[in-house]
Coordinates of C-alpha atoms in Angstrom, one line a residue:
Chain A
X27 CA 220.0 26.1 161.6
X28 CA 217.2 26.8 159.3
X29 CA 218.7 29.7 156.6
X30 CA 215.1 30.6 154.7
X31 CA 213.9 33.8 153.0
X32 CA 213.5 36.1 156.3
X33 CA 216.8 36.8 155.8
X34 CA 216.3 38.5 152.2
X35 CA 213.1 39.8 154.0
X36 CA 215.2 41.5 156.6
X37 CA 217.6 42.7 154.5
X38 CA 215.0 44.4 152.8
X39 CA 213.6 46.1 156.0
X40 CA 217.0 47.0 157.4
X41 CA 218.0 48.9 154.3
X42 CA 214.0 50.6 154.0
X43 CA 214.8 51.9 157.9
X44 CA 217.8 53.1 157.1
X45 CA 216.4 55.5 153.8
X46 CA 213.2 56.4 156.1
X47 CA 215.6 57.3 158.8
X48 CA 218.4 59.3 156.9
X49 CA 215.3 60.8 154.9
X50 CA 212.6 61.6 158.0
X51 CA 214.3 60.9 161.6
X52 CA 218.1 61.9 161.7
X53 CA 218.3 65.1 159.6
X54 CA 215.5 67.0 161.5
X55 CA 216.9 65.7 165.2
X56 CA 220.7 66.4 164.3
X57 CA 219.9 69.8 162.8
X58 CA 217.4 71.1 165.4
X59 CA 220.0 69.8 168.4
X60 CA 222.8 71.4 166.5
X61 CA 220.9 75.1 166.1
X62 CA 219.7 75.0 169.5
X63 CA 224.0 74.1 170.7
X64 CA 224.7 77.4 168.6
X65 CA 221.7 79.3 170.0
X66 CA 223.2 78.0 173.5
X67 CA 226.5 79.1 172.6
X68 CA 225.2 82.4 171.6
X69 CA 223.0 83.1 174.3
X70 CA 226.1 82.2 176.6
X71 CA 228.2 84.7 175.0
X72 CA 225.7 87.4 175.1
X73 CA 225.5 87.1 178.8
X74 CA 229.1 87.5 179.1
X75 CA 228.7 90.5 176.9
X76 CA 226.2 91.6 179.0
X77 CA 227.8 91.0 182.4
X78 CA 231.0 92.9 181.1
X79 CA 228.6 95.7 179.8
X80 CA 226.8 95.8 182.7
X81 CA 230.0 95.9 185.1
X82 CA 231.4 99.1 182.7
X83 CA 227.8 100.9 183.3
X84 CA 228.3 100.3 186.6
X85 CA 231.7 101.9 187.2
X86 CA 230.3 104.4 184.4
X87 CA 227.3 105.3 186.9
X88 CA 229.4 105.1 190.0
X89 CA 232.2 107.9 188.5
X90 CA 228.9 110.3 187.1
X91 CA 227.1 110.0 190.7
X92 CA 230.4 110.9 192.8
X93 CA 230.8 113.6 190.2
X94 CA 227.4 114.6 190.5
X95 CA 227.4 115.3 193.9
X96 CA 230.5 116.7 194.1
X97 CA 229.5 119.0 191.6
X98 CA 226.1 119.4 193.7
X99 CA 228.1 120.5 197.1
X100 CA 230.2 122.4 195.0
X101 CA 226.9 124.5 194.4
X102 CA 225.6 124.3 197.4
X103 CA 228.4 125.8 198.8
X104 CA 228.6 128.5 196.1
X105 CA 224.7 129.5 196.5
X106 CA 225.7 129.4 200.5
X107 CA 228.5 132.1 200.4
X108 CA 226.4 133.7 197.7
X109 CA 223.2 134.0 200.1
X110 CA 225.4 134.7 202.7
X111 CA 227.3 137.9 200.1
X112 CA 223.7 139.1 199.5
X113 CA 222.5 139.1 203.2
X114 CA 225.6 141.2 203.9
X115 CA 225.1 143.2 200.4
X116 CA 222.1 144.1 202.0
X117 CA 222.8 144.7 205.5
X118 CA 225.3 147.4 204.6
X119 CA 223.3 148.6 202.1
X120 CA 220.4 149.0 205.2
X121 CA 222.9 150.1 207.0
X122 CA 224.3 152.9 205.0
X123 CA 220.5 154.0 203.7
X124 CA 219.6 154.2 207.5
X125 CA 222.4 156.4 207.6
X126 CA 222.4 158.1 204.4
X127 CA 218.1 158.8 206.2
X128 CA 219.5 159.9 209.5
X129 CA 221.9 162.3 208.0
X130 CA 219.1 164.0 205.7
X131 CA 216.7 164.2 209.2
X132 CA 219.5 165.6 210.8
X133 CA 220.6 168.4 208.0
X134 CA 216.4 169.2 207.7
X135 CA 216.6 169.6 211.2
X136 CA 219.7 171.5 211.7
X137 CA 218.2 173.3 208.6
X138 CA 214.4 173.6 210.4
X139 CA 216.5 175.4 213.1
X140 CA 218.1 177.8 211.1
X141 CA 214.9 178.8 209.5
X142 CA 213.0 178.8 212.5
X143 CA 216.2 180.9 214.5
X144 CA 215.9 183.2 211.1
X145 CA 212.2 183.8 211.5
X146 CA 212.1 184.1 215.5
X147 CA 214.9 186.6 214.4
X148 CA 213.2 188.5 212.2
X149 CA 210.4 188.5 214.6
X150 CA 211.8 189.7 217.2
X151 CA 213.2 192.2 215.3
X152 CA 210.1 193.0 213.9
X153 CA 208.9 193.2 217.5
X154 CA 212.1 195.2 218.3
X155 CA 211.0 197.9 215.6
X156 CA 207.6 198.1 216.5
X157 CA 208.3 198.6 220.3
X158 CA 210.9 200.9 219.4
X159 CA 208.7 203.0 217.7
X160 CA 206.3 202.7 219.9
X161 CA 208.3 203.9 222.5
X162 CA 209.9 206.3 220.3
X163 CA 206.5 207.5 218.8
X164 CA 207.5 207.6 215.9
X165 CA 206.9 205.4 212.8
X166 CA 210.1 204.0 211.5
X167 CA 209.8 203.9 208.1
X168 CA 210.6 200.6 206.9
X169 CA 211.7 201.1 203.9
X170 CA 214.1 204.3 205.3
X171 CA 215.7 201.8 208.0
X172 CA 216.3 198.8 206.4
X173 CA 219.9 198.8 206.8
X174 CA 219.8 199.0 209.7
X175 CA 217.3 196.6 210.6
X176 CA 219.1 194.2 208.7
X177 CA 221.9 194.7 211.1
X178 CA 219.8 194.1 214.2
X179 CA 218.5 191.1 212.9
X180 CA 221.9 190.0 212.1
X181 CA 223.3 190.7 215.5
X182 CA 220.2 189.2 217.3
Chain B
X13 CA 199.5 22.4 174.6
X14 CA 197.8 22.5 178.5
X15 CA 194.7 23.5 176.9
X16 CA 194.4 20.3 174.7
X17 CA 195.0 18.1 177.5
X18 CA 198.5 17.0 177.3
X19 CA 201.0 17.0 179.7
X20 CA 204.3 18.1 177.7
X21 CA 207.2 17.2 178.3
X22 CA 210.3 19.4 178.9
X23 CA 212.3 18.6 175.4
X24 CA 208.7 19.3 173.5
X25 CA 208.0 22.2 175.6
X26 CA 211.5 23.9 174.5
X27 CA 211.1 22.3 171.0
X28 CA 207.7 24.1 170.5
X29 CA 209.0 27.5 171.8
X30 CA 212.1 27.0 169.4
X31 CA 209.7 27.0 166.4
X32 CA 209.3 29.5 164.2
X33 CA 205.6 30.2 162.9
X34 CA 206.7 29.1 159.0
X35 CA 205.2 30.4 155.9
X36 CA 206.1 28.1 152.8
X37 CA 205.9 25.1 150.1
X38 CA 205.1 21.8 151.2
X39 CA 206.7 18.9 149.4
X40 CA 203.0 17.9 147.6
X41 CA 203.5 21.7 146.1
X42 CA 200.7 23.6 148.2
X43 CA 201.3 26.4 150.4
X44 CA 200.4 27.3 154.0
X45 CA 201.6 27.2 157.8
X46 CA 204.1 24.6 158.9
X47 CA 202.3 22.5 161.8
X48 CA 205.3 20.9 163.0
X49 CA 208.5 20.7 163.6
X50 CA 209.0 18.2 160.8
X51 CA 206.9 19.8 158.4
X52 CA 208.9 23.2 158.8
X53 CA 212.3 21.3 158.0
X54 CA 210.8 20.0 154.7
X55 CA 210.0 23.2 153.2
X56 CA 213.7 24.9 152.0
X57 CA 214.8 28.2 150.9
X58 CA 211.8 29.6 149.7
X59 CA 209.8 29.9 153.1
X60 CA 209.3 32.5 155.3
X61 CA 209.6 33.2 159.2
X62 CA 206.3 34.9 159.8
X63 CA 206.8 35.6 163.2
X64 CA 210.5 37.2 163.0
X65 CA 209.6 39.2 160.5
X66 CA 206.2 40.6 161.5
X67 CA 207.6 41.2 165.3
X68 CA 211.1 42.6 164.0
X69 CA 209.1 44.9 161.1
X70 CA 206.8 46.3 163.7
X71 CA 209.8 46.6 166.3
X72 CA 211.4 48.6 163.3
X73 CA 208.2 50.4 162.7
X74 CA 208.4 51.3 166.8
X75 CA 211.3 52.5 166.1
X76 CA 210.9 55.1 163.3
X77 CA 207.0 56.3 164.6
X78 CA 208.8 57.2 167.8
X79 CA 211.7 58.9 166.6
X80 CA 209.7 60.5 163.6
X81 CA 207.4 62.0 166.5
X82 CA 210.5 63.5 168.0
X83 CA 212.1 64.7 164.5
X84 CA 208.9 66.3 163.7
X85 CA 208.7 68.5 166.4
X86 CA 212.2 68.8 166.9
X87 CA 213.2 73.0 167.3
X88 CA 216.1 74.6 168.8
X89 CA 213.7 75.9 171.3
X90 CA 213.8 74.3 175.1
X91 CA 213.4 70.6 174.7
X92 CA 210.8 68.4 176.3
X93 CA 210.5 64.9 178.2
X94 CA 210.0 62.8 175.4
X95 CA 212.3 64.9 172.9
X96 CA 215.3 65.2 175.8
X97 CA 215.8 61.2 175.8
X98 CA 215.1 60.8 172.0
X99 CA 218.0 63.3 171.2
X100 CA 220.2 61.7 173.9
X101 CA 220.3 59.0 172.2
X102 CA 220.9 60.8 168.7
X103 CA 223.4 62.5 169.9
X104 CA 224.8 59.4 171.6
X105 CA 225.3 57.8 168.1
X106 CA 226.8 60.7 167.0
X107 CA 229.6 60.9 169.0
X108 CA 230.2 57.2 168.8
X109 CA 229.9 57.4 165.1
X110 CA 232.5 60.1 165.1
X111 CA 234.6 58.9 167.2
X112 CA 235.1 55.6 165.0
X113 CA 234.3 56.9 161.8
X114 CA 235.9 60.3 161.0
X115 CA 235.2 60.2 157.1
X116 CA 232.3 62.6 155.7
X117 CA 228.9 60.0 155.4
X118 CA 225.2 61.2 155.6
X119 CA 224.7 57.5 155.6
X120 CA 226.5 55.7 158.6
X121 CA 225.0 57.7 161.5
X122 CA 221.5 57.1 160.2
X123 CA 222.6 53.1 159.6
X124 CA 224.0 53.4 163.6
X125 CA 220.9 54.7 164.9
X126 CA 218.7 52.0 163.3
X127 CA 220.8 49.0 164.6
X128 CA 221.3 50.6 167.7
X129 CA 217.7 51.1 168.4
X130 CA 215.8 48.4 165.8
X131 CA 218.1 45.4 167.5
X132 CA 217.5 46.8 171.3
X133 CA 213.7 46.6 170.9
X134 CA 214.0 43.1 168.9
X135 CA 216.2 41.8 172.3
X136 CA 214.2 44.2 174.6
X137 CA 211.5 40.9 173.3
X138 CA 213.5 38.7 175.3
X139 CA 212.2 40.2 178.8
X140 CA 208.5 39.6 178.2
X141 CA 207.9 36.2 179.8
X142 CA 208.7 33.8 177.1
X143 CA 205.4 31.2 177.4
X144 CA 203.1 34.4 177.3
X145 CA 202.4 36.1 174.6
X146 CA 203.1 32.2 172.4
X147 CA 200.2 31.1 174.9
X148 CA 198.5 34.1 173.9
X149 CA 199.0 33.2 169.9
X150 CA 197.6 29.4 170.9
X151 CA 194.7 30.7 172.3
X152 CA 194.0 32.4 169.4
X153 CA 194.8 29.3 166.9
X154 CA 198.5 30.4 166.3
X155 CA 200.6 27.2 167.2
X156 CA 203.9 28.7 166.8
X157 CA 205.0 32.1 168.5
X158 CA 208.5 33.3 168.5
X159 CA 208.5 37.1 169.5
X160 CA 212.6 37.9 169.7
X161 CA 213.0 38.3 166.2
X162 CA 216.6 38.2 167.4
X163 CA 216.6 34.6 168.3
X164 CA 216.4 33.5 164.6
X165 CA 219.4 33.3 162.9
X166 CA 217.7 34.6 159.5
X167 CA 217.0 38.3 161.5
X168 CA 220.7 38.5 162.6
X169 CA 221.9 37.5 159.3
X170 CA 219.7 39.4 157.0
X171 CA 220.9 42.4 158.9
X172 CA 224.4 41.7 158.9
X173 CA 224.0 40.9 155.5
X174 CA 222.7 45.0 154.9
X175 CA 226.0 45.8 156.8
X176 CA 227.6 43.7 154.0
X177 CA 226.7 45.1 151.4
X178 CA 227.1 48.6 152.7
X179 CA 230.8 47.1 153.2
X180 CA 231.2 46.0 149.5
X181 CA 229.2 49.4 148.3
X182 CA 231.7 51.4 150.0
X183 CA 235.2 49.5 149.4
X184 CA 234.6 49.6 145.6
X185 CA 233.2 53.9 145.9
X186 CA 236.6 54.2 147.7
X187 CA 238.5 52.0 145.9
X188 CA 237.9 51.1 142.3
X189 CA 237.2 47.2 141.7
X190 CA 241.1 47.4 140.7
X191 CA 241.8 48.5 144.5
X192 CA 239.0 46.4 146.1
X193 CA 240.8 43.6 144.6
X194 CA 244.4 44.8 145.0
X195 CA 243.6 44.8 148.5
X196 CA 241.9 41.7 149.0
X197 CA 245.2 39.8 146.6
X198 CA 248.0 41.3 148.2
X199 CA 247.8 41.1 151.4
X200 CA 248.9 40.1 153.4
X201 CA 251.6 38.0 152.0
X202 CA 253.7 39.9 148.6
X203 CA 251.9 39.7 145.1
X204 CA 253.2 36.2 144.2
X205 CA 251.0 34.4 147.1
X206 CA 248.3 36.5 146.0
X207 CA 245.7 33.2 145.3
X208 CA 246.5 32.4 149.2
X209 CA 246.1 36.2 149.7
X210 CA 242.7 36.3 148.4
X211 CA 241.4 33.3 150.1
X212 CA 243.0 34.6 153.0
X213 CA 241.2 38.2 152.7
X214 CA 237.8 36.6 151.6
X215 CA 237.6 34.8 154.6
X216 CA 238.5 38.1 156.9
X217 CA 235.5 40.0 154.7
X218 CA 232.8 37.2 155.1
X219 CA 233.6 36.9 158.9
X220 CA 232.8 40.2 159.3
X221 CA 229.2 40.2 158.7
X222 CA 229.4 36.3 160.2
X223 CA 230.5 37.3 163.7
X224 CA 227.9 39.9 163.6
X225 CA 225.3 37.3 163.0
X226 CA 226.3 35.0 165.1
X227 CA 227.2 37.0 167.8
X228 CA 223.8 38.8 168.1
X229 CA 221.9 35.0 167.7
X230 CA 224.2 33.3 170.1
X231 CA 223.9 36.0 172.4
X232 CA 219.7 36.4 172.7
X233 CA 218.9 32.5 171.7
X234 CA 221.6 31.9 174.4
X235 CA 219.3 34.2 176.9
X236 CA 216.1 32.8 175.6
X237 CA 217.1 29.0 176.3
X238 CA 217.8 29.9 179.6
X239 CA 214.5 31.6 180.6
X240 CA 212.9 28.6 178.9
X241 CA 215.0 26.6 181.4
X242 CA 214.1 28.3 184.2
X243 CA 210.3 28.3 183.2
X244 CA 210.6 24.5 183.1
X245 CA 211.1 24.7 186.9
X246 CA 208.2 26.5 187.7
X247 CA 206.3 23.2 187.4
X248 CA 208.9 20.8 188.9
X249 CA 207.9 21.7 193.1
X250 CA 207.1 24.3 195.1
X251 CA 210.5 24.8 196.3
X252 CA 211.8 24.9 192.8
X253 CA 208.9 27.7 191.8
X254 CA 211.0 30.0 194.5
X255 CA 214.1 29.5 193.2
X256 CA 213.0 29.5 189.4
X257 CA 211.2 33.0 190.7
X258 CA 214.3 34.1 191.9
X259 CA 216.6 33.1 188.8
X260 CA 214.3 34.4 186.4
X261 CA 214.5 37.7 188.2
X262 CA 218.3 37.6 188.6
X263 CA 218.5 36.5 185.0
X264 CA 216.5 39.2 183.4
X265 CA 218.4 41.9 185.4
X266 CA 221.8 40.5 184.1
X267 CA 219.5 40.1 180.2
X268 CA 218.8 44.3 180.0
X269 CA 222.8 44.3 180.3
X270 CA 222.7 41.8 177.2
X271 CA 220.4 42.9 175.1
X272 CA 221.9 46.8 175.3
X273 CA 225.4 45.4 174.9
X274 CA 224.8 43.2 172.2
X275 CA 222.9 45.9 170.1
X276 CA 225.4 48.7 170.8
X277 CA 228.1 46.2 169.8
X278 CA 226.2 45.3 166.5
X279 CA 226.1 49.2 165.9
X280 CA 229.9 49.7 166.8
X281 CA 231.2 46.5 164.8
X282 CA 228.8 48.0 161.7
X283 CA 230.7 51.4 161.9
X284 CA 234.4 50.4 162.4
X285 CA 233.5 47.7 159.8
X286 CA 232.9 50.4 157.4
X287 CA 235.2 52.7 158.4
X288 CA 237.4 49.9 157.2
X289 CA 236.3 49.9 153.9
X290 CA 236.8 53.6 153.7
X291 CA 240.3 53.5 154.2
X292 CA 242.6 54.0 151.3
X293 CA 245.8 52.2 151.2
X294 CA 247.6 55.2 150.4
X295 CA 246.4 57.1 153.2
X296 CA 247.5 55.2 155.9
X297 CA 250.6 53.5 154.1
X298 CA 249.2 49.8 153.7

């Protein structure tokens, strides 16, 4: 076995790597492989954040849709039977302005009777006078008989 | 060497790929290249394994250029390839490192990652061919090629010895001198034995970085010798080519067990080693 200066020489270069590597090599690689664990860590615990948030969201959404469209029948049904109140509103309404028209022609009719009776009266009373006096030669004055002209109209 | 000519034989052949390219003194006082075996023995202390400590630099080098690449683009964004298998392993060591060593360190992780890695390249040597890349070097007028830094005892050692001291730095930071020593005199035998004690202890603290060494070197020059062996067939016969084939295959799947063992085992022995020194007597009722 031949001991010789290497061995101080190797010394030497095993304590240089070991500065160059506690200076340049482990420090970076530990740090950076430690940050990126946390970042793992992190990025795992924000999904499960997520995932919770996104399951509450869900449920949240599921509850606001039903009542959504609940709420949407609910007016649906409330503009239906309202449609269906003002279709009737104005069905009677028609109804009772058709009558409410009818009525009115019937009274101007009953009333275009009268007042064509009334005239026809009059003239045949007129005609009744002025045949009586022509058969009676003699003027009747108008004025003079009234009263009793009024009567015959009133009794024809 | 086949290109000068001369048939080797199987001793010289292992021989040669035992040899360490050496830098040092020869005994007339100038300095250069060892050419032999012989040469290399003569030149002591103050010489230096060129080889090891180019290949095991560079492997170190490797290391910290690829992981640098990764740390600088590191985010906590989405990860890519490259930067998935780089943190893998970072994080790898970090949970091993906790799990062994629970005090508060900015230092031992670091120190984990660079054996882990830095020795698993230097074995990760041991599965290139072993005649190439030396016949490579000879071509090129380098006689002497060892490229598994982990094969010389001096790499194994010189790193151990860096756990070592990061053993001593740490039992006196936790423990005073006063409780360093206390520790190493008084146990494990009462305060009267405490010269047997200390001998005792001292052994038990220079094994330490010992069976690190010498469990990394037995391990990969262990491996190596045994590729070399099985290279030596390839020129015996035909039929023992196959089979050489055949064990070299089988024996470099069973080596990527090895050489990731024996480096995550250098890493592990590191950190409980210094967890060791961390621990205070009156914590854990010593």
């Amino acid at each position: 076995m031949d001991i010789n200066f290497t061995l101080v020489g190797l010394t030497v270069a095993f304590v240089v790597f070991i500065l160059i590597c506690r200076a340049y090599v482990w420090p970076p690689l530990i740090n950076a492989m430690r940050a990126r664990q946390e970042r793992i860590a992190h990025g795992l615990e924000n999904a499960e954040k997520a995932e919770e948030a996104l399951a509450k969201s869900n449920a949240d959404a599921e509850v606001l849709l039903r009542d959504a469209r609940a709420e949407g029948q609910r007016i649906i049904e409330q503009a239906r039977a309202q449609a269906t109140m003002v279709v009737d509103d104005a069905k009677e309404q028609a109804r009772e302005e058709g009558e409410r028209r009818l009525t009115a022609a019937r009274a101007e009719i009953t009333q275009e009777i009268n007042r064509a009776r009334e005239s026809l009266r009059q003239e045949v009373a007129y005609l009744a006078v002025v045949g009586a006096s022509r058969i009676l030669s003699s003027e009747i004055d108008r004025r003079k008989h009234a009263a009793m002209l009024e009567n015959l109209v009133r009794e024809l | 060497m086949a290109e000068k000519g001369e048939a080797q034989t199987p001793t010289e052949y292992i021989a040669h790929h035992l040899t360490n390219l050496k830098f040092g003194q020869f005994p007339d006082g100038s300095w250069g290249f060892a050419s032999s075996a012989e040469e290399a023995g003569q030149m002591g202390f103050w010489s230096v394994h060129v080889d090891s400590l180019a290949w095991a630099v560079g492997l170190g080098l490797v290391f910290l250029l690829l992981f640098w690449l990764a740390a600088r683009r590191a985010t906590a964004g989405v990860p890519g390839m490259f930067q998935s298998a780089i943190e893998a392993i970072v994080e790898f060591v970090d949970t091993t490192t906790k799990d062994i060593f629970p005090h508060k360190n900015p230092w031992v992780a670091p120190m984990g990652l660079t054996i882990l890695i830095w020795v698993f390249l230097m074995n990760l040597m041991d599965l290139v061919p072993v005649a190439l890349v030396p016949w490579v070097f000879a071509r090129l007028g380098v006689d002497y090629m060892k490229i598994v830094p982990t094969t010389d005892i001096n790499v194994t050692l010189g790193i151990a010895l860096g756990v070592f001291l990061m053993i001593i730095y740490y039992s006196f930071k936790r423990k005073g001198p006063g409780g360093f020593l206390a520790e190493l005199a008084f146990h494990p035998f009462p305060k009267f034995a405490a010269p047997v004690n200390f001998i005792l202890e001292s052994v038990t603290l220079l094994a330490k970085p010992l069976s690190l060494a010498l469990r990394l070197f037995g391990n990969l020059y262990a491996g190596e010798m045994i590729f070399m062996l099985i290279a030596l067939l390839y020129t015996a016969s035909i039929a023992l080519f196959l089979l050489g084939g055949v064990l070299q295959i089988l024996w470099a799947l069973f080596h990527i067990l090895v050489i990731v063992l024996q480096a995550f085992i250098f890493m592990v022995l590191s950190t409980v080693y210094i967890a060791q020194a961390y621990e205070v007597p009156e914590e854990d009722g010593h």
